[in-house]
Coordinates of C-alpha atoms in Angstrom, one line a residue:
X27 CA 1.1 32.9 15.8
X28 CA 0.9 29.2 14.5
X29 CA -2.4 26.9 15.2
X30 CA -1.6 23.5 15.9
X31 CA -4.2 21.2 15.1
X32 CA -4.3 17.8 16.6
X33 CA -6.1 14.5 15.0
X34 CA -9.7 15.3 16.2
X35 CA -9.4 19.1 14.9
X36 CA -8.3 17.8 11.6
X37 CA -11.4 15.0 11.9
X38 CA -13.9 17.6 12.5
X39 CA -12.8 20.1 9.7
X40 CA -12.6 17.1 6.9
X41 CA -15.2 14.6 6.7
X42 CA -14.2 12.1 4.1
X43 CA -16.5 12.9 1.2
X44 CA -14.6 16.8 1.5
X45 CA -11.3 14.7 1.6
X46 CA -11.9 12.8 -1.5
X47 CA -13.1 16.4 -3.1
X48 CA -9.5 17.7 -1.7
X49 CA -8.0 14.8 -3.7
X50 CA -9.8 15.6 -7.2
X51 CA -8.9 19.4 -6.7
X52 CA -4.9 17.9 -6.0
X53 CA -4.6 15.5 -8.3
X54 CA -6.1 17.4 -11.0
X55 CA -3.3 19.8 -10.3
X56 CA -0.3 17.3 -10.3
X57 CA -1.4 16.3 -13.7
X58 CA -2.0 19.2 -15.6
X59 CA 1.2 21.2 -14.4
X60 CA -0.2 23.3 -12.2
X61 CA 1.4 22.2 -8.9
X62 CA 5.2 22.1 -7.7
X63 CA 6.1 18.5 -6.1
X64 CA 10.2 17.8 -5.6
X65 CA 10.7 13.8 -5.4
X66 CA 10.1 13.0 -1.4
X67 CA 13.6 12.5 0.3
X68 CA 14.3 9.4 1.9
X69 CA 16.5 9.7 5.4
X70 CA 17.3 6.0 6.6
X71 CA 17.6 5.4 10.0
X72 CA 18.9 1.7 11.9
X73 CA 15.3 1.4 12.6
X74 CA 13.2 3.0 10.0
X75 CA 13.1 5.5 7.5
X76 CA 11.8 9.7 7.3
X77 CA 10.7 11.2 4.6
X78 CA 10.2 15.0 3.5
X79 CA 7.4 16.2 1.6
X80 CA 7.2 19.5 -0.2
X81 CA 4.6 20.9 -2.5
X82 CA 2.4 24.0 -3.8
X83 CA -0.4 24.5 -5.3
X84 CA -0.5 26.9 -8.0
X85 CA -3.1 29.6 -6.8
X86 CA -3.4 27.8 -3.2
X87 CA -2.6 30.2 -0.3
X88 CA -0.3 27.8 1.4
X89 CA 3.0 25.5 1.0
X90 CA 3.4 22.5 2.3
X91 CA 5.9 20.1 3.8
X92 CA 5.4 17.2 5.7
X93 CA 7.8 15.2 7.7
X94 CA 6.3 11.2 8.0
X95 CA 8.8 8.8 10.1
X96 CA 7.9 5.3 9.1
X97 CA 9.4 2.4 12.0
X98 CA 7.8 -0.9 11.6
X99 CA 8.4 -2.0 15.2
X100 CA 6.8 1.0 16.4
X101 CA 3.5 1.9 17.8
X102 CA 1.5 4.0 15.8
X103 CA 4.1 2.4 12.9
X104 CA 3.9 6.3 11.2
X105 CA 4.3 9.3 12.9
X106 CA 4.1 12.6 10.7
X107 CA 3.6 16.1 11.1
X108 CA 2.6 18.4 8.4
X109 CA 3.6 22.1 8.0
X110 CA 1.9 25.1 6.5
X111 CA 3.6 28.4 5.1
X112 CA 1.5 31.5 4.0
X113 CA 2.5 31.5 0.2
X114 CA 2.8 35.0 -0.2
X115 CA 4.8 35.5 3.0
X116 CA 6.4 32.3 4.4
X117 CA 5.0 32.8 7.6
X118 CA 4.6 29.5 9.6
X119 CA 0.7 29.6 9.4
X120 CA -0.3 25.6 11.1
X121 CA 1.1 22.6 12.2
X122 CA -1.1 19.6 12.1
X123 CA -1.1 16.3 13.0
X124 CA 0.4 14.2 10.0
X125 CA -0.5 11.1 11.0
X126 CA -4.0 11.1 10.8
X127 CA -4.0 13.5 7.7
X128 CA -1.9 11.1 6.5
X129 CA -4.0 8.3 6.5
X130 CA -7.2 10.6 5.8
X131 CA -6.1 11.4 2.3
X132 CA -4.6 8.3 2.0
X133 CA -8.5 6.7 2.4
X134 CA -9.3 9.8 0.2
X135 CA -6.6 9.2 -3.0
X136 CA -8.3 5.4 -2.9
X137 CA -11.8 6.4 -2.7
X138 CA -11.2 9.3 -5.7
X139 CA -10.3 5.8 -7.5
X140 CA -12.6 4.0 -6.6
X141 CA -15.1 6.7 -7.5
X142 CA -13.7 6.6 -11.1
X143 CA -12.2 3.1 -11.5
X144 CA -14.5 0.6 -9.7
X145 CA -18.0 -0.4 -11.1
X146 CA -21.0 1.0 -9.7
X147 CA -22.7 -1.6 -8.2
X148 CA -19.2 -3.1 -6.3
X149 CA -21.0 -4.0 -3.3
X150 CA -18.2 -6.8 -1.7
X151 CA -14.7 -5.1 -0.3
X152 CA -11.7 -7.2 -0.1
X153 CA -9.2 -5.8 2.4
X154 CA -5.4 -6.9 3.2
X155 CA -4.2 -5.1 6.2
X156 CA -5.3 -4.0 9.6
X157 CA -3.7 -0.9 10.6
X158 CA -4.8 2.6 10.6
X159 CA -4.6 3.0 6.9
X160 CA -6.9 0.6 6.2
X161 CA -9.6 2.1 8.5
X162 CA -9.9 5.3 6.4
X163 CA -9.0 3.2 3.2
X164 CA -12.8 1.4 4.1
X165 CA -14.3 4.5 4.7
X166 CA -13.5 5.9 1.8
X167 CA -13.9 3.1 -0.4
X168 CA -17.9 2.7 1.6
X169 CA -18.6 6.4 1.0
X170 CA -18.3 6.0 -2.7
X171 CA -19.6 2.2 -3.6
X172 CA -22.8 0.9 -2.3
X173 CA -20.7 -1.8 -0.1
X174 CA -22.3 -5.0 1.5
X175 CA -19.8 -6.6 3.2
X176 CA -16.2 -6.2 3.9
X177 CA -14.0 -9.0 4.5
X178 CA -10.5 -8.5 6.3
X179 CA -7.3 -10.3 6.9
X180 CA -4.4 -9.6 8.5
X181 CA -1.3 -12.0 9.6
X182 CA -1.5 -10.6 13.2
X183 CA -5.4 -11.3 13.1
X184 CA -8.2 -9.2 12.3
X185 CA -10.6 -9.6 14.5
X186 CA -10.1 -6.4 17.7
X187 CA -9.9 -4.0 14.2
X188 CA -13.2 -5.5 13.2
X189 CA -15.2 -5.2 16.5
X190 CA -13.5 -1.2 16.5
X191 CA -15.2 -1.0 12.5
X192 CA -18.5 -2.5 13.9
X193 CA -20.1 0.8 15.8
X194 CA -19.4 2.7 12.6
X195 CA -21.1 0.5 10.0
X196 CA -23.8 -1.1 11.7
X197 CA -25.3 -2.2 8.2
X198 CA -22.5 -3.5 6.8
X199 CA -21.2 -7.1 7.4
X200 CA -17.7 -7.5 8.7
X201 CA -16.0 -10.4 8.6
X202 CA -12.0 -11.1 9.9
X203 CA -10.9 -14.0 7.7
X204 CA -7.8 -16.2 7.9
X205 CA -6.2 -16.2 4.8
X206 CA -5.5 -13.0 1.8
X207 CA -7.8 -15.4 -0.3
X208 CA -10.6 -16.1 1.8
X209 CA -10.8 -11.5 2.0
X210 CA -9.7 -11.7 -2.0
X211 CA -12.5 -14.2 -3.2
X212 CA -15.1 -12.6 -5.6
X213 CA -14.7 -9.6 -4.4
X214 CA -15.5 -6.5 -6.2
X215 CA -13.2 -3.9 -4.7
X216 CA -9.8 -4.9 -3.3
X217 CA -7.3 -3.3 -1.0
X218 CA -4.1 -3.5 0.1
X219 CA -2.3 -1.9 3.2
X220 CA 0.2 -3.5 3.9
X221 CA 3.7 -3.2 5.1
X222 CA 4.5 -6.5 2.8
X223 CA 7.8 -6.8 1.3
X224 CA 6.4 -9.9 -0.6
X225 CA 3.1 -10.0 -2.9
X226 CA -0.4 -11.0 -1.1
X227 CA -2.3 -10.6 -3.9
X228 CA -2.3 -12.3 -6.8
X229 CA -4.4 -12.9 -10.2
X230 CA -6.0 -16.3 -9.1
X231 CA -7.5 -14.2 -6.1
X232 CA -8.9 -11.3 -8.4
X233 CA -12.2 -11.9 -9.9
X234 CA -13.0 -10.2 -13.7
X235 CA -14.0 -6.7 -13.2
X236 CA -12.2 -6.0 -9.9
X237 CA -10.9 -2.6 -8.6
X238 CA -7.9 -3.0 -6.9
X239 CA -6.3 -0.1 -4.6
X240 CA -2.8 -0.8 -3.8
X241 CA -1.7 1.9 -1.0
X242 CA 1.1 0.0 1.4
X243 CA 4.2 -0.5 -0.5
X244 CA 6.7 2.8 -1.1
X245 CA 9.7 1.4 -2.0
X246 CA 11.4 -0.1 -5.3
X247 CA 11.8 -3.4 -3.1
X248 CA 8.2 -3.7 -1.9
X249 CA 5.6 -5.3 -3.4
X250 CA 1.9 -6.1 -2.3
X251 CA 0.6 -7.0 -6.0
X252 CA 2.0 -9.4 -7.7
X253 CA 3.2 -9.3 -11.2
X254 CA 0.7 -11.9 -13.0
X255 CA -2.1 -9.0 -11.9
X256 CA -0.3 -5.9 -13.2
X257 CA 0.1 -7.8 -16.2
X258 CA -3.3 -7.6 -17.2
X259 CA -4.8 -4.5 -15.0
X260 CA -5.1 -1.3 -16.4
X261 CA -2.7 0.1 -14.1
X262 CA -3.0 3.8 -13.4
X263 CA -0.8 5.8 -10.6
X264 CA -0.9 8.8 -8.8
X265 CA 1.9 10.4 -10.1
X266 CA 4.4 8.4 -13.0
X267 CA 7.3 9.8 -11.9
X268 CA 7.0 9.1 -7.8
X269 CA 5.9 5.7 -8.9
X270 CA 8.5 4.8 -11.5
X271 CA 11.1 6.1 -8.5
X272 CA 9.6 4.3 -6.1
X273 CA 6.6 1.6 -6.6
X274 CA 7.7 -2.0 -6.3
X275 CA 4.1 -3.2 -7.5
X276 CA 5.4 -2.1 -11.0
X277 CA 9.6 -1.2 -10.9
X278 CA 10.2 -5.5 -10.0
X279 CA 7.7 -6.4 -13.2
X280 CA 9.4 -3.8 -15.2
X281 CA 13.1 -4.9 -14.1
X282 CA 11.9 -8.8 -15.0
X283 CA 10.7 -7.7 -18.7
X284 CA 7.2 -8.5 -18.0
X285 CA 5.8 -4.8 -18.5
X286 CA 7.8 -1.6 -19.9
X287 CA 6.8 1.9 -18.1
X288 CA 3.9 2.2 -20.7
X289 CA 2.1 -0.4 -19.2
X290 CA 0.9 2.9 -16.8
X291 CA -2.4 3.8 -18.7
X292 CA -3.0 7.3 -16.8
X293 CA -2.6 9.5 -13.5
X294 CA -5.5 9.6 -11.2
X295 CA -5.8 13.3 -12.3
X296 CA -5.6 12.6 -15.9
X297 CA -9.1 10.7 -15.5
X298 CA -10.2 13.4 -13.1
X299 CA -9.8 16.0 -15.8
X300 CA -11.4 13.9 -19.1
X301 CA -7.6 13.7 -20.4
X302 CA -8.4 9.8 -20.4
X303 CA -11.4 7.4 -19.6
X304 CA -11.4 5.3 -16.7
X305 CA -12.9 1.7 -17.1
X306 CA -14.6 0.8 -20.3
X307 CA -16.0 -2.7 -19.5
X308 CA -17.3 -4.5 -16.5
X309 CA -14.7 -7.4 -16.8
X310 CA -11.5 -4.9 -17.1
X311 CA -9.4 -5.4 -14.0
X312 CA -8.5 -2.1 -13.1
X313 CA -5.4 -1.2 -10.3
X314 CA -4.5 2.5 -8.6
X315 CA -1.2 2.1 -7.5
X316 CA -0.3 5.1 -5.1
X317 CA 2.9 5.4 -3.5
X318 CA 1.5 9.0 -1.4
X319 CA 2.3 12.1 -3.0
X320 CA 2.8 15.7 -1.2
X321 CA 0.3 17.7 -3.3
X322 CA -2.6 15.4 -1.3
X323 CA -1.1 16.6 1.8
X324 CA -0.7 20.2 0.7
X325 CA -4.7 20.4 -0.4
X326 CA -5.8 18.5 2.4
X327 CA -4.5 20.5 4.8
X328 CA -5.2 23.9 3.0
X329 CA -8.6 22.8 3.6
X330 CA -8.4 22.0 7.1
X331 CA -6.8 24.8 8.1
X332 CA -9.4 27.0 6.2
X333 CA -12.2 25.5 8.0
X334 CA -10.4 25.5 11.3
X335 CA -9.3 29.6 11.0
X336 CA -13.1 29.3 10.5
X337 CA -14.4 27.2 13.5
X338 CA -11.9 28.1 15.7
X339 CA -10.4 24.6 16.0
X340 CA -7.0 24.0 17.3
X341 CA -4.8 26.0 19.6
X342 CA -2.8 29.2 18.8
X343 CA 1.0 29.1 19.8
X344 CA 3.3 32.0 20.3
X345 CA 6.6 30.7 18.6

């Protein structure tokens, strides 16, 4: 028997605060050599691309692999699914929605940074991007900082995202604006989500002391953040080796000569673990780079399913 576990099952068995907890326990993980992550593989299609995600935990009772199709003229633009194996039997134990798990821990990797990275009274969140991922990245990023006001722009418009956001934050202000600099303007936290193949971020936008979570761009020719702020950010990743294969933010400054691969002060999980220190002044600029990395869907799904054997959530299927 295999449960499948649709978008609401895997809402009601991770909260976001348990997401971001899921992050610290993966991350931590992926940087002390304790988990088992092959590079993603990239399968390019006339329309879009697929990728396939592996990973283990070491200790975790299951594997993971998740398959994420990402086409840009599409409606939702990702689709994924993510599949669980008993580790001591390869049995086929869940298959669960991807695409909201996806975008859960996602929100979750940000707000782990954000938890470490930004100062702790950010209360203003600059966001670039309207889609689902920047829904959970706001959540995520309002569950760990004390925010005020969000501000959001996107080139299609963000106003039908923000009246969806409005219910949910009722004592927060929300604000669709019409440019990247009008969201960007002395704002403490910053995010992009974005699907942009050029930067729409840039140093003159970021104020001193910003936290900037760069989650969109996944491939060596993509590139939200611009150069002139990695230049003086304290740039820390999820995982080096994913993002020196595959992050445009830094592979296009490293290719022009303006940073070498040391520019990259730490993994997420190297901070998690007290390997390194996070920020060390209130006017250090500070940027988490993710490109997505399978050990966050392997220990976000471990937990789902856990609480879902649990609660009885999902449906069983005969295969």
């Amino acid at each position: 028997m295999i449960r499948v576990l649709s978008a609401e099952d895997v809402r009601a068995a991770l909260p976001m605060r348990e997401a971001i907890e899921a992050m610290r326990e993966g991350f931590s993980a992926l940087s002390t050599g304790r988990a088992r992550v092959p590079l993603r593989s990239h399968l390019a299609t006339p329309e879009g691309t697929n990728l396939f995600m592996p990973a283990y935990v070491d200790g975790m009772p299951f594997s993971a692999v998740k398959i994420v199709s990402i086409y840009p003229q599409a409606l939702p633009m990702i689709a994924a699914s993510v599949l669980l194996m008993d580790a001591q039997t390869g049995q086929f134990r869940a298959l669960i929605n991807g695409t909201y798990l996806t975008a859960l821990r996602t929100g979750a990797g940000s707000g782990l940074a954000t938890e470490l990275l930004a100062r702790p009274d950010a209360a203003l969140l600059g966001v670039i991007g309207a889609g689902a991922q920047a829904r959970t990245q706001i959540e995520a990023v309002c569950t760990v900082r004390p925010i005020r006001e969000v501000r959001v722009y996107s080139r299609r418009g963000a106003g039908s995202f923000i009246e969806s956001l409005s219910p949910l934050y009722p004592n927060i202000k929300l604000i669709a604006v019409q440019s990247a600099a009008d969201a960007l303007h002395d704002a403490d936290i910053v995010v992009a989500a974005t699907t942009a193949s050029e930067p729409v971020i840039y140093a003159r936008d970021i104020k001193p002391g910003a936290h900037i979570n760069g989650v969109g761009s996944y491939q060596p020719t993509m590139q939200e953040v611009a150069a002139d702020v990695v230049v003086q950010a304290r740039v820390v990743v999820d995982s080096r080796e994913s993002c020196l294969a595959e992050a445009g933010d830094l592979l296009i400054p490293i290719r022009s000569g303006l940073i070498t691969a040391e520019h990259i002060y730490a993994e997420i999980g190297e901070i998690v673990v007290g390997l390194k220190p996070g920020r060390q002044n209130d006017q250090m600029i500070t940027f988490f780079k993710s490109v997505g990395n399978a050990v966050q869907d392997a220990a976000a799904a471990a937990r789902v399913l856990a609480i879902a054997e649990q609660r009885n959530l999902g449906t069983l299927v005969e295969l």
